[in-house]
Amino acid sequence: MAVTIKDVEYVAKLARLEFNEQQMQKFTQDLNGILGYVEKLSEVDTEGVEISIHPFPMFNALREDIVRPSLDREEALLNAPEKEDNLFKVPKVIE
Amino acid sequence: MHRKTIHEIRDLLRKKEVTAVEVTENSLKRINEIDDKLGAFVSIEADKALEAAREVDKKLQAGETLPDLAGIPMALKDNMCMKGTISTCSSRMMEGFLSPYDATVVERLKANGAVIVGKANMDEFAMGSSTETSAFKLTKNPYDLERVPGGSSGGSAASVAAGEVYYSLGSDTGGSIRQPASLCGLVGFKPTYGRVSRYGLVAFASSLDQIGPFTKDVEDCAIVMNTLAGHDPMDSTSAKVEVPDYTKFLTKDIRGMRIGMPKEYFGEGVPEDMRKCMMEAIDVLKSLGAEIKEISLPLSEYALAVYYILASSEASSNLARFDGIRYGYRAKEFTDAIDIYVKSRTEGFGDEVKRRIMLGTYALSAGYYDAYYKKALRVRTRIINEYKEAFKEVDVIVSPTSPSVAFKFGEKTANPLEMYLSDIYTVPVNIAGVPGVSVPAGFIKGLPAGLQFIGNYFEEGTLLKVAHAFEQATDHHKVRPTI
């Protein structure tokens, strides 16, 4: 499954990243190198083997639905690149 | 004074031979003197540290008996939040990020009177094995300034080895505590997944990340683990398993302990001088009455491939939150909302981070999800089962921590795969979620080499017991670099 520049372009778009031509080529080469190495997983028989998302089985960690302190507005907006009237400011997204 | 351990400083404080302020001032002075050439720190919190030290002194004066860590200077890896201080993950993306709350580990440290003097340099977002991917600076190995300290927690390791602080915290996703501990001649501990809360740790790969300590010896490690370990309601993956007093395990008696030597970890990938160093260490274990058994972990060979798929996939998802809207870097010029995301991410992330995001996004994308991501999760199950089987036969497993001692700057940066291979013995431990520790095992051409012990789930005590017995039978942990 060799990765082409077209694939890298597509994945970059999904990942919201931008590359120039030269970087695109380098990433194509790097990804092919790494995926070539990863290919060895096909040697492992996983027929009928369950997936493990966590190292050991975990179940929902539920708690009582009680109000507890959380970040106030000021703290939540502390690192906002741009804010106005106690809100995050973004460019217009609806035409 | 900077060569001392936590337990030595604690005893001096209790005997009132020094004050916490003196110890802290000494630490800050040492940082001031050597950190320009060492590069372990990205920020220093001198005022907050001295304030904490004064609090401790006040209580000591009042005759209170304080916790072990009270008044002792330490460093945090810069991916852990401490309220009111900057956390950058050594990335332009988080430059200037002011933590609005304390990580649970920070809260626990503060409750124990710890003196946090600053934040340590790291590979950007913990992605790397040499700390060279930091967007800000290079951290040098205290044993040889032309060599890397390992990574990703390179600053945390260097700061302790060079005596700037008495211990530090790092995070370990594929070896990021154990490998730098090995390269800097320290004890580095990765607890069982879920043992230590990850709340307030900037996520890299959520199913692999664990926080743990760097210390000069195993007793110090047990002391810090006593403070860190335990359930936290703020981390839904944190385990509700009772925490013993880890210092109680340091009995030096390992007679009859069954230690597994996986033949795959001592195979052809291990250079001759490293093998010799490891075999000498194993002879020490034998002389202490441990029973060495050869075992086989054939699937370990596939752990690194599993790791790069899973860690990158989880990272691509975790790092999607950096969009230039709520926090983090925002590009100066953009055309619309989507363009804010693209430009901010493109300008804010470094190359290694982008490489992992790209790999992860690819592995999770339609058409490849089953072939890569799900396949890796199935192989993970088999690796977990292989460890479970092994721990029916043995109490702990031993291996080298890393195939090599500290390498030179730039030596492995050209080829990502070569850099990834320095984690070959540490990565399987994260995949399975079991605990692991690296202890100083000797020197190769003047550079430290570490021995790794791997334990069964939540058997941190057994690991510390064997690591301590080994350490006390050798002198490697007493060596300090001359910086």
Tab-separated table of C-alpha atoms in Angstrom, chain B:
chain	number	residue	atom	x	y	z
B	1	MET	CA	24.617	19.534	48.603
B	2	HIS	CA	23.331	19.177	45.033
B	3	ARG	CA	24.679	15.621	44.844
B	4	LYS	CA	22.416	14.416	47.640
B	5	THR	CA	19.210	12.377	47.376
B	6	ILE	CA	15.673	13.199	48.532
B	7	HIS	CA	15.999	11.029	51.643
B	8	GLU	CA	19.311	12.645	52.566
B	9	ILE	CA	17.918	16.190	52.236
B	10	ARG	CA	14.752	15.154	54.101
B	11	ASP	CA	16.890	13.925	57.022
B	12	LEU	CA	18.950	17.148	57.049
B	13	LEU	CA	15.729	19.191	57.089
B	14	ARG	CA	14.286	17.141	59.933
B	15	LYS	CA	17.480	17.470	61.941
B	16	LYS	CA	17.302	21.224	61.208
B	17	GLU	CA	20.802	21.172	59.757
B	18	VAL	CA	19.505	23.083	56.752
B	19	THR	CA	16.322	25.019	56.019
B	20	ALA	CA	14.034	24.510	53.046
B	21	VAL	CA	14.819	28.067	51.925
B	22	GLU	CA	18.556	27.287	51.948
B	23	VAL	CA	18.024	24.096	49.955
B	24	THR	CA	15.809	25.954	47.481
B	25	GLU	CA	18.204	28.888	47.122
B	26	ASN	CA	20.986	26.407	46.517
B	27	SER	CA	18.938	24.731	43.814
B	28	LEU	CA	18.141	28.060	42.124
B	29	LYS	CA	21.818	29.033	42.311
B	30	ARG	CA	22.855	25.771	40.696
B	31	ILE	CA	20.328	26.312	37.888
B	32	ASN	CA	21.619	29.840	37.451
B	33	GLU	CA	25.199	28.570	37.225
B	34	ILE	CA	24.836	25.645	34.843
B	35	ASP	CA	21.537	25.751	32.991
B	36	ASP	CA	22.819	28.042	30.226
B	37	LYS	CA	25.010	25.178	29.054
B	38	LEU	CA	22.726	22.301	30.145
B	39	GLY	CA	19.390	23.639	28.857
B	40	ALA	CA	17.180	21.527	31.134
B	41	PHE	CA	14.618	24.236	31.938
B	42	VAL	CA	12.158	26.186	29.822
B	43	SER	CA	10.849	28.258	32.754
B	44	ILE	CA	11.790	28.900	36.376
B	45	GLU	CA	9.321	29.750	39.140
B	46	ALA	CA	11.751	31.154	41.729
B	47	ASP	CA	9.185	33.223	43.676
B	48	LYS	CA	6.649	30.424	43.961
B	49	ALA	CA	9.414	27.971	44.943
B	50	LEU	CA	10.772	30.213	47.691
B	51	GLU	CA	7.275	30.884	48.959
B	52	ALA	CA	6.641	27.130	49.232
B	53	ALA	CA	9.996	26.669	50.985
B	54	ARG	CA	9.173	29.416	53.524
B	55	GLU	CA	5.872	27.690	54.308
B	56	VAL	CA	7.743	24.450	54.998
B	57	ASP	CA	10.299	26.185	57.207
B	58	LYS	CA	7.505	27.806	59.214
B	59	LYS	CA	5.963	24.396	59.898
B	60	LEU	CA	9.330	22.838	60.720
B	61	GLN	CA	10.019	25.655	63.169
B	62	ALA	CA	6.639	24.967	64.758
B	63	GLY	CA	7.780	21.400	65.354
B	64	GLU	CA	5.466	19.721	62.828
B	65	THR	CA	6.468	16.393	61.300
B	66	LEU	CA	6.279	16.899	57.563
B	67	PRO	CA	5.901	14.542	54.606
B	68	ASP	CA	9.068	13.177	52.969
B	69	LEU	CA	8.903	15.567	50.027
B	70	ALA	CA	8.357	18.738	52.077
B	71	GLY	CA	10.842	21.474	51.265
B	72	ILE	CA	12.656	19.548	48.549
B	73	PRO	CA	13.113	21.233	45.135
B	74	MET	CA	11.811	19.426	42.060
B	75	ALA	CA	10.966	20.015	38.389
B	76	LEU	CA	7.905	19.227	36.275
B	77	LYS	CA	8.001	18.220	32.643
B	78	ASP	CA	6.497	21.128	30.710
B	79	ASN	CA	3.392	19.154	29.728
B	80	MET	CA	1.955	19.240	33.260
B	81	CYS	CA	-0.324	22.065	34.334
B	82	MET	CA	0.465	24.136	37.387
B	83	LYS	CA	-2.015	26.906	38.056
B	84	GLY	CA	-0.763	30.358	37.165
B	85	THR	CA	2.364	29.144	35.385
B	86	ILE	CA	3.211	28.651	31.720
B	87	SER	CA	3.009	25.142	30.184
B	88	THR	CA	4.331	24.937	26.630
B	89	CYS	CA	4.937	21.233	25.833
B	90	SER	CA	8.056	22.787	24.236
B	91	SER	CA	5.863	23.786	21.301
B	92	ARG	CA	5.223	27.129	19.590
B	93	MET	CA	1.620	25.995	19.617
B	94	MET	CA	1.409	26.431	23.399
B	95	GLU	CA	3.914	29.240	23.876
B	96	GLY	CA	2.628	31.443	26.705
B	97	PHE	CA	-0.195	29.054	27.689
B	98	LEU	CA	-1.206	29.929	31.252
B	99	SER	CA	-2.490	26.871	33.143
B	100	PRO	CA	-5.908	27.645	34.651
B	101	TYR	CA	-5.701	24.727	37.113
B	102	ASP	CA	-3.326	22.286	38.814
B	103	ALA	CA	-2.747	18.792	37.447
B	104	THR	CA	-3.655	16.162	40.061
B	105	VAL	CA	0.031	15.246	40.472
B	106	VAL	CA	0.807	18.921	41.127
B	107	GLU	CA	-2.001	19.129	43.660
B	108	ARG	CA	-0.600	16.054	45.425
B	109	LEU	CA	2.930	17.437	45.387
B	110	LYS	CA	1.769	20.773	46.798
B	111	ALA	CA	-0.203	19.017	49.537
B	112	ASN	CA	3.064	17.307	50.494
B	113	GLY	CA	5.019	20.554	50.701
B	114	ALA	CA	6.982	19.994	47.489
B	115	VAL	CA	8.986	22.920	46.145
B	116	ILE	CA	8.369	23.165	42.405
B	117	VAL	CA	11.189	25.262	40.935
B	118	GLY	CA	10.346	25.108	37.250
B	119	LYS	CA	9.306	23.368	34.072
B	120	ALA	CA	11.651	21.081	32.162
B	121	ASN	CA	12.348	20.969	28.429
B	122	MET	CA	10.977	18.066	26.376
B	123	ASP	CA	10.485	16.830	22.844
B	124	GLU	CA	7.614	18.804	21.328
B	125	PHE	CA	4.367	17.312	22.700
B	126	ALA	CA	6.530	14.427	24.042
B	127	MET	CA	7.188	13.142	20.528
B	128	GLY	CA	10.797	12.097	20.297
B	129	SER	CA	13.595	10.193	22.012
B	130	SER	CA	16.296	12.865	22.287
B	131	THR	CA	14.558	16.156	23.259
B	132	GLU	CA	15.815	17.516	19.924
B	133	THR	CA	12.286	18.214	18.671
B	134	SER	CA	11.754	20.912	21.354
B	135	ALA	CA	10.822	24.164	19.619
B	136	PHE	CA	12.883	26.138	22.130
B	137	LYS	CA	16.247	24.632	22.969
B	138	LEU	CA	18.516	21.611	23.084
B	139	THR	CA	19.015	19.867	26.412
B	140	LYS	CA	22.482	18.380	26.875
B	141	ASN	CA	23.454	15.145	28.566
B	142	PRO	CA	25.204	16.030	31.862
B	143	TYR	CA	27.742	13.236	31.245
B	144	ASP	CA	28.738	14.631	27.828
B	145	LEU	CA	27.448	17.973	26.600
B	146	GLU	CA	27.774	16.887	22.971
B	147	ARG	CA	25.245	14.142	23.490
B	148	VAL	CA	21.477	13.980	23.929
B	149	PRO	CA	19.866	13.344	27.332
B	150	GLY	CA	17.322	11.017	25.724
B	151	GLY	CA	13.654	11.896	25.479
B	152	SER	CA	11.051	12.861	25.464
B	153	SER	CA	11.508	13.838	29.153
B	154	GLY	CA	15.120	14.949	28.509
B	155	GLY	CA	14.944	18.137	30.581
B	156	SER	CA	13.458	16.285	33.556
B	157	ALA	CA	16.296	13.730	33.391
B	158	ALA	CA	19.137	16.224	32.888
B	159	SER	CA	17.923	18.493	35.707
B	160	VAL	CA	18.136	15.665	38.270
B	161	ALA	CA	21.349	14.088	36.964
B	162	ALA	CA	23.107	17.482	37.052
B	163	GLY	CA	21.843	18.234	40.561
B	164	GLU	CA	19.686	21.253	39.691
B	165	VAL	CA	16.762	19.621	41.501
B	166	TYR	CA	16.462	16.460	43.622
B	167	TYR	CA	13.780	14.763	41.557
B	168	SER	CA	11.466	15.484	38.678
B	169	LEU	CA	8.366	14.180	36.971
B	170	GLY	CA	8.224	12.986	33.398
B	171	SER	CA	5.620	11.284	31.259
B	172	ASP	CA	6.153	7.958	29.497
B	173	THR	CA	4.176	7.003	26.388
B	174	GLY	CA	6.698	4.638	24.805
B	175	GLY	CA	9.756	4.992	27.032
B	176	SER	CA	9.969	8.750	27.626
B	177	ILE	CA	10.892	8.319	31.301
B	178	ARG	CA	12.891	5.089	31.222
B	179	GLN	CA	15.057	5.839	28.167
B	180	PRO	CA	16.285	9.290	29.354
B	181	ALA	CA	16.785	7.839	32.857
B	182	SER	CA	18.995	5.189	31.269
B	183	LEU	CA	20.953	7.761	29.235
B	184	CYS	CA	21.442	10.076	32.242
B	185	GLY	CA	22.250	7.428	34.891
B	186	LEU	CA	19.040	7.772	36.903
B	187	VAL	CA	16.168	5.705	38.215
B	188	GLY	CA	13.122	6.300	35.974
B	189	PHE	CA	9.755	4.752	36.760
B	190	LYS	CA	6.707	4.183	34.570
B	191	PRO	CA	3.801	2.998	36.724
B	192	THR	CA	0.992	0.677	35.613
B	193	TYR	CA	-1.438	2.429	33.280
B	194	GLY	CA	-4.054	4.006	35.551
B	195	ARG	CA	-1.856	4.062	38.666
B	196	VAL	CA	-1.138	7.797	38.495
B	197	SER	CA	-3.747	10.347	37.438
B	198	ARG	CA	-3.279	11.952	34.025
B	199	TYR	CA	-5.574	14.888	34.855
B	200	GLY	CA	-3.717	18.051	33.883
B	201	LEU	CA	-1.173	16.237	31.727
B	202	VAL	CA	-1.397	17.426	28.110
B	203	ALA	CA	-2.481	14.277	26.282
B	204	PHE	CA	-0.269	12.646	23.657
B	205	ALA	CA	-1.624	9.073	23.451
B	206	SER	CA	-4.282	8.646	26.105
B	207	SER	CA	-4.196	4.841	26.303
B	208	LEU	CA	-0.404	4.781	26.780
B	209	ASP	CA	0.586	7.938	28.730
B	210	GLN	CA	1.656	7.620	32.381
B	211	ILE	CA	3.372	10.098	34.704
B	212	GLY	CA	6.313	8.930	36.804
B	213	PRO	CA	9.435	10.116	38.650
B	214	PHE	CA	13.156	10.558	37.909
B	215	THR	CA	15.302	10.085	41.009
B	216	LYS	CA	18.911	9.344	41.924
B	217	ASP	CA	18.085	6.092	43.696
B	218	VAL	CA	15.285	3.592	44.234
B	219	GLU	CA	14.443	4.719	47.772
B	220	ASP	CA	13.736	8.197	46.388
B	221	CYS	CA	11.605	6.631	43.659
B	222	ALA	CA	9.495	4.782	46.250
B	223	ILE	CA	9.064	8.015	48.220
B	224	VAL	CA	7.813	9.955	45.179
B	225	MET	CA	5.551	7.093	44.084
B	226	ASN	CA	3.914	7.129	47.528
B	227	THR	CA	2.797	10.683	46.764
B	228	LEU	CA	1.796	10.207	43.111
B	229	ALA	CA	-0.089	6.904	43.123
B	230	GLY	CA	-3.797	6.565	43.754
B	231	HIS	CA	-7.262	6.893	42.316
B	232	ASP	CA	-8.443	10.267	41.037
B	233	PRO	CA	-12.102	10.964	40.212
B	234	MET	CA	-10.902	13.566	37.681
B	235	ASP	CA	-9.325	10.844	35.484
B	236	SER	CA	-11.827	8.237	34.326
B	237	THR	CA	-8.992	5.826	33.438
B	238	SER	CA	-7.477	6.080	36.904
B	239	ALA	CA	-7.542	2.733	38.715
B	240	LYS	CA	-9.333	2.014	41.989
B	241	VAL	CA	-6.583	-0.247	43.277
B	242	GLU	CA	-5.191	0.107	46.770
B	243	VAL	CA	-1.773	1.789	47.053
B	244	PRO	CA	0.725	0.177	49.448
B	245	ASP	CA	3.598	2.031	51.145
B	246	TYR	CA	6.260	1.472	48.497
B	247	THR	CA	9.165	2.049	50.885
B	248	LYS	CA	8.098	-1.155	52.710
B	249	PHE	CA	9.249	-3.192	49.706
B	250	LEU	CA	12.887	-2.114	49.975
B	251	THR	CA	14.051	-5.185	51.911
B	252	LYS	CA	17.012	-6.142	49.675
B	253	ASP	CA	15.817	-9.758	49.904
B	254	ILE	CA	15.121	-11.204	46.460
B	255	ARG	CA	16.100	-14.808	47.184
B	256	GLY	CA	13.967	-17.120	45.106
B	257	MET	CA	12.473	-14.324	43.024
B	258	ARG	CA	11.842	-15.573	39.506
B	259	ILE	CA	13.329	-13.199	36.937
B	260	GLY	CA	12.539	-13.767	33.270
B	261	MET	CA	15.125	-13.017	30.610
B	262	PRO	CA	13.318	-12.786	27.279
B	263	LYS	CA	15.681	-14.098	24.626
B	264	GLU	CA	14.269	-11.582	22.135
B	265	TYR	CA	15.518	-8.673	24.291
B	266	PHE	CA	19.062	-9.995	24.350
B	267	GLY	CA	19.189	-10.941	20.671
B	268	GLU	CA	21.147	-9.607	17.750
B	269	GLY	CA	19.812	-6.042	18.114
B	270	VAL	CA	21.835	-5.571	21.298
B	271	PRO	CA	25.379	-4.245	20.681
B	272	GLU	CA	28.167	-6.332	22.226
B	273	ASP	CA	29.228	-3.788	24.874
B	274	MET	CA	25.605	-3.317	25.973
B	275	ARG	CA	25.099	-7.078	26.182
B	276	LYS	CA	28.236	-7.409	28.336
B	277	CYS	CA	26.995	-4.684	30.685
B	278	MET	CA	23.584	-6.374	30.962
B	279	MET	CA	25.045	-9.845	31.572
B	280	GLU	CA	27.159	-8.461	34.423
B	281	ALA	CA	23.988	-7.001	35.903
B	282	ILE	CA	22.245	-10.344	35.600
B	283	ASP	CA	25.157	-12.014	37.400
B	284	VAL	CA	24.554	-9.603	40.280
B	285	LEU	CA	20.894	-10.671	40.402
B	286	LYS	CA	21.973	-14.328	40.460
B	287	SER	CA	24.427	-13.662	43.272
B	288	LEU	CA	21.539	-12.180	45.270
B	289	GLY	CA	19.719	-15.498	45.035
B	290	ALA	CA	17.264	-14.673	42.254
B	291	GLU	CA	16.324	-17.411	39.862
B	292	ILE	CA	17.010	-16.360	36.253
B	293	LYS	CA	14.776	-18.078	33.713
B	294	GLU	CA	15.011	-17.721	29.975
B	295	ILE	CA	11.609	-16.866	28.547
B	296	SER	CA	10.302	-15.936	25.126
B	297	LEU	CA	8.177	-12.936	24.152
B	298	PRO	CA	8.075	-13.397	20.378
B	299	LEU	CA	5.441	-10.721	19.805
B	300	SER	CA	7.625	-7.970	21.274
B	301	GLU	CA	9.082	-7.630	17.815
B	302	TYR	CA	5.767	-6.169	16.680
B	303	ALA	CA	5.263	-3.758	19.576
B	304	LEU	CA	7.023	-0.825	17.919
B	305	ALA	CA	4.833	-1.115	14.815
B	306	VAL	CA	1.720	-1.288	17.019
B	307	TYR	CA	3.000	1.690	18.971
B	308	TYR	CA	3.513	3.939	15.969
B	309	ILE	CA	0.008	3.267	14.696
B	310	LEU	CA	-1.741	3.617	18.059
B	311	ALA	CA	0.298	6.507	19.467
B	312	SER	CA	0.037	8.472	16.223
B	313	SER	CA	-3.681	7.765	15.837
B	314	GLU	CA	-4.437	8.873	19.382
B	315	ALA	CA	-2.175	11.909	18.962
B	316	SER	CA	-3.886	12.993	15.752
B	317	SER	CA	-7.182	12.921	17.611
B	318	ASN	CA	-5.862	14.579	20.813
B	319	LEU	CA	-4.053	17.333	18.938
B	320	ALA	CA	-7.139	18.184	16.870
B	321	ARG	CA	-8.078	20.465	19.782
B	322	PHE	CA	-5.352	22.908	18.747
B	323	ASP	CA	-7.350	25.030	16.355
B	324	GLY	CA	-6.252	28.572	17.213
B	325	ILE	CA	-9.675	29.431	18.663
B	326	ARG	CA	-9.838	28.774	22.400
B	327	TYR	CA	-6.157	28.673	23.370
B	328	GLY	CA	-2.777	28.177	21.816
B	329	TYR	CA	-1.157	29.805	18.832
B	330	ARG	CA	-3.274	31.666	16.283
B	331	ALA	CA	-1.861	32.621	12.881
B	332	LYS	CA	-1.706	36.351	12.258
B	333	GLU	CA	-3.169	36.176	8.756
B	334	PHE	CA	-6.124	34.110	7.624
B	335	THR	CA	-9.120	34.346	5.321
B	336	ASP	CA	-11.853	32.483	7.237
B	337	ALA	CA	-12.473	30.107	10.140
B	338	ILE	CA	-11.127	27.001	8.379
B	339	ASP	CA	-8.086	28.988	7.392
B	340	ILE	CA	-7.444	29.833	11.066
B	341	TYR	CA	-7.212	26.117	11.819
B	342	VAL	CA	-4.963	25.337	8.872
B	343	LYS	CA	-2.591	28.300	9.232
B	344	SER	CA	-2.386	28.099	13.042
B	345	ARG	CA	-1.629	24.372	12.996
B	346	THR	CA	0.815	24.633	10.103
B	347	GLU	CA	2.747	27.466	11.772
B	348	GLY	CA	2.373	26.198	15.362
B	349	PHE	CA	3.419	22.529	15.112
B	350	GLY	CA	6.944	21.285	14.379
B	351	ASP	CA	7.881	18.619	11.828
B	352	GLU	CA	7.848	15.541	14.090
B	353	VAL	CA	4.428	16.463	15.470
B	354	LYS	CA	3.118	16.951	11.930
B	355	ARG	CA	4.615	13.616	10.879
B	356	ARG	CA	2.745	11.827	13.677
B	357	ILE	CA	-0.507	13.695	13.027
B	358	MET	CA	-0.233	12.752	9.352
B	359	LEU	CA	0.529	9.091	10.130
B	360	GLY	CA	-2.319	8.934	12.652
B	361	THR	CA	-4.798	10.671	10.384
B	362	TYR	CA	-3.847	8.286	7.583
B	363	ALA	CA	-4.222	5.211	9.815
B	364	LEU	CA	-7.659	6.385	10.971
B	365	SER	CA	-8.930	7.457	7.552
B	366	ALA	CA	-11.637	5.595	5.659
B	367	GLY	CA	-10.230	2.566	3.895
B	368	TYR	CA	-7.192	2.230	6.180
B	369	TYR	CA	-8.860	2.128	9.605
B	370	ASP	CA	-9.255	-1.662	9.609
B	371	ALA	CA	-5.918	-2.412	7.987
B	372	TYR	CA	-3.879	-0.260	10.355
B	373	TYR	CA	-5.692	0.964	13.479
B	374	LYS	CA	-7.855	-2.084	14.193
B	375	LYS	CA	-5.093	-4.476	13.207
B	376	ALA	CA	-2.769	-2.747	15.699
B	377	LEU	CA	-5.444	-3.039	18.431
B	378	ARG	CA	-5.737	-6.777	17.778
B	379	VAL	CA	-1.982	-7.304	17.908
B	380	ARG	CA	-2.059	-5.306	21.141
B	381	THR	CA	-4.433	-7.878	22.638
B	382	ARG	CA	-1.987	-10.623	21.738
B	383	ILE	CA	0.950	-8.704	23.262
B	384	ILE	CA	-1.069	-8.200	26.465
B	385	ASN	CA	-1.833	-11.928	26.587
B	386	GLU	CA	1.803	-12.768	26.013
B	387	TYR	CA	2.816	-10.686	29.061
B	388	LYS	CA	0.032	-12.235	31.154
B	389	GLU	CA	1.293	-15.698	30.263
B	390	ALA	CA	4.885	-14.722	31.059
B	391	PHE	CA	3.899	-13.449	34.505
B	392	LYS	CA	2.503	-16.885	35.351
B	393	GLU	CA	6.093	-18.163	35.083
B	394	VAL	CA	8.119	-15.254	36.473
B	395	ASP	CA	7.762	-12.379	38.957
B	396	VAL	CA	9.585	-9.763	36.913
B	397	ILE	CA	11.168	-9.497	33.475
B	398	VAL	CA	14.590	-7.961	32.856
B	399	SER	CA	15.994	-6.314	29.700
B	400	PRO	CA	18.237	-3.474	28.567
B	401	THR	CA	16.358	-0.140	28.767
B	402	SER	CA	17.657	1.106	25.424
B	403	PRO	CA	19.875	-0.493	22.765
B	404	SER	CA	22.442	2.295	23.108
B	405	VAL	CA	23.952	4.802	25.505
B	406	ALA	CA	23.548	8.566	24.844
B	407	PHE	CA	24.079	9.390	21.167
B	408	LYS	CA	25.306	12.634	19.585
B	409	PHE	CA	23.077	15.502	18.512
B	410	GLY	CA	21.828	15.040	14.963
B	411	GLU	CA	22.892	11.384	14.864
B	412	LYS	CA	19.354	10.034	14.485
B	413	THR	CA	17.329	13.038	13.327
B	414	ALA	CA	17.574	12.372	9.578
B	415	ASN	CA	15.755	9.036	9.684
B	416	PRO	CA	12.626	8.947	11.897
B	417	LEU	CA	12.648	5.138	12.019
B	418	GLU	CA	16.138	5.026	13.459
B	419	MET	CA	15.098	7.400	16.252
B	420	TYR	CA	12.002	5.275	16.906
B	421	LEU	CA	14.183	2.176	17.358
B	422	SER	CA	15.772	3.589	20.529
B	423	ASP	CA	12.444	2.785	22.234
B	424	ILE	CA	12.341	-0.840	21.105
B	425	TYR	CA	12.649	-2.311	24.638
B	426	THR	CA	10.448	0.215	26.399
B	427	VAL	CA	7.478	0.424	24.000
B	428	PRO	CA	6.023	-3.084	24.632
B	429	VAL	CA	5.562	-2.113	28.297
B	430	ASN	CA	3.268	0.789	27.361
B	431	ILE	CA	1.353	-1.318	24.846
B	432	ALA	CA	0.579	-3.836	27.604
B	433	GLY	CA	0.145	-1.125	30.279
B	434	VAL	CA	2.366	-2.914	32.809
B	435	PRO	CA	4.875	-1.023	35.009
B	436	GLY	CA	8.580	-0.665	34.174
B	437	VAL	CA	11.636	0.876	35.780
B	438	SER	CA	15.116	1.714	34.543
B	439	VAL	CA	18.003	1.545	37.037
B	440	PRO	CA	21.672	2.464	36.506
B	441	ALA	CA	23.492	-0.735	35.499
B	442	GLY	CA	26.950	0.465	34.580
B	443	PHE	CA	28.905	2.633	32.163
B	444	ILE	CA	29.973	2.100	28.580
B	445	LYS	CA	32.870	4.380	27.593
B	446	GLY	CA	31.939	6.708	30.430
B	447	LEU	CA	28.256	6.907	29.513
B	448	PRO	CA	25.487	5.431	31.696
B	449	ALA	CA	23.489	2.378	30.648
B	450	GLY	CA	20.220	1.326	32.265
B	451	LEU	CA	18.689	-2.016	33.118
B	452	GLN	CA	14.918	-2.303	32.772
B	453	PHE	CA	12.694	-4.344	35.061
B	454	ILE	CA	9.126	-5.010	33.917
B	455	GLY	CA	6.445	-6.071	36.390
B	456	ASN	CA	2.914	-7.410	36.402
B	457	TYR	CA	-0.092	-5.054	36.598
B	458	PHE	CA	-0.052	-2.974	39.817
B	459	GLU	CA	3.011	-4.845	41.107
B	460	GLU	CA	5.036	-1.631	41.454
B	461	GLY	CA	6.205	-2.831	44.880
B	462	THR	CA	7.818	-5.986	43.471
B	463	LEU	CA	9.578	-3.899	40.821
B	464	LEU	CA	10.938	-1.469	43.389
B	465	LYS	CA	12.060	-4.397	45.553
B	466	VAL	CA	14.164	-5.996	42.818
B	467	ALA	CA	15.448	-2.638	41.529
B	468	HIS	CA	16.496	-1.675	45.056
B	469	ALA	CA	18.214	-4.999	45.778
B	470	PHE	CA	20.169	-4.699	42.523
B	471	GLU	CA	21.082	-1.066	43.139
B	472	GLN	CA	22.270	-1.690	46.692
B	473	ALA	CA	24.527	-4.506	45.480
B	474	THR	CA	26.215	-2.130	42.990
B	475	ASP	CA	27.696	1.387	43.061
B	476	HIS	CA	26.483	2.747	39.729
B	477	HIS	CA	23.811	4.937	41.322
B	478	LYS	CA	26.429	6.756	43.391
B	479	VAL	CA	28.206	8.145	40.332
B	480	ARG	CA	27.436	11.793	39.525
B	481	PRO	CA	28.431	13.659	36.356
B	482	THR	CA	31.103	16.346	36.772
B	483	ILE	CA	29.165	19.256	35.234
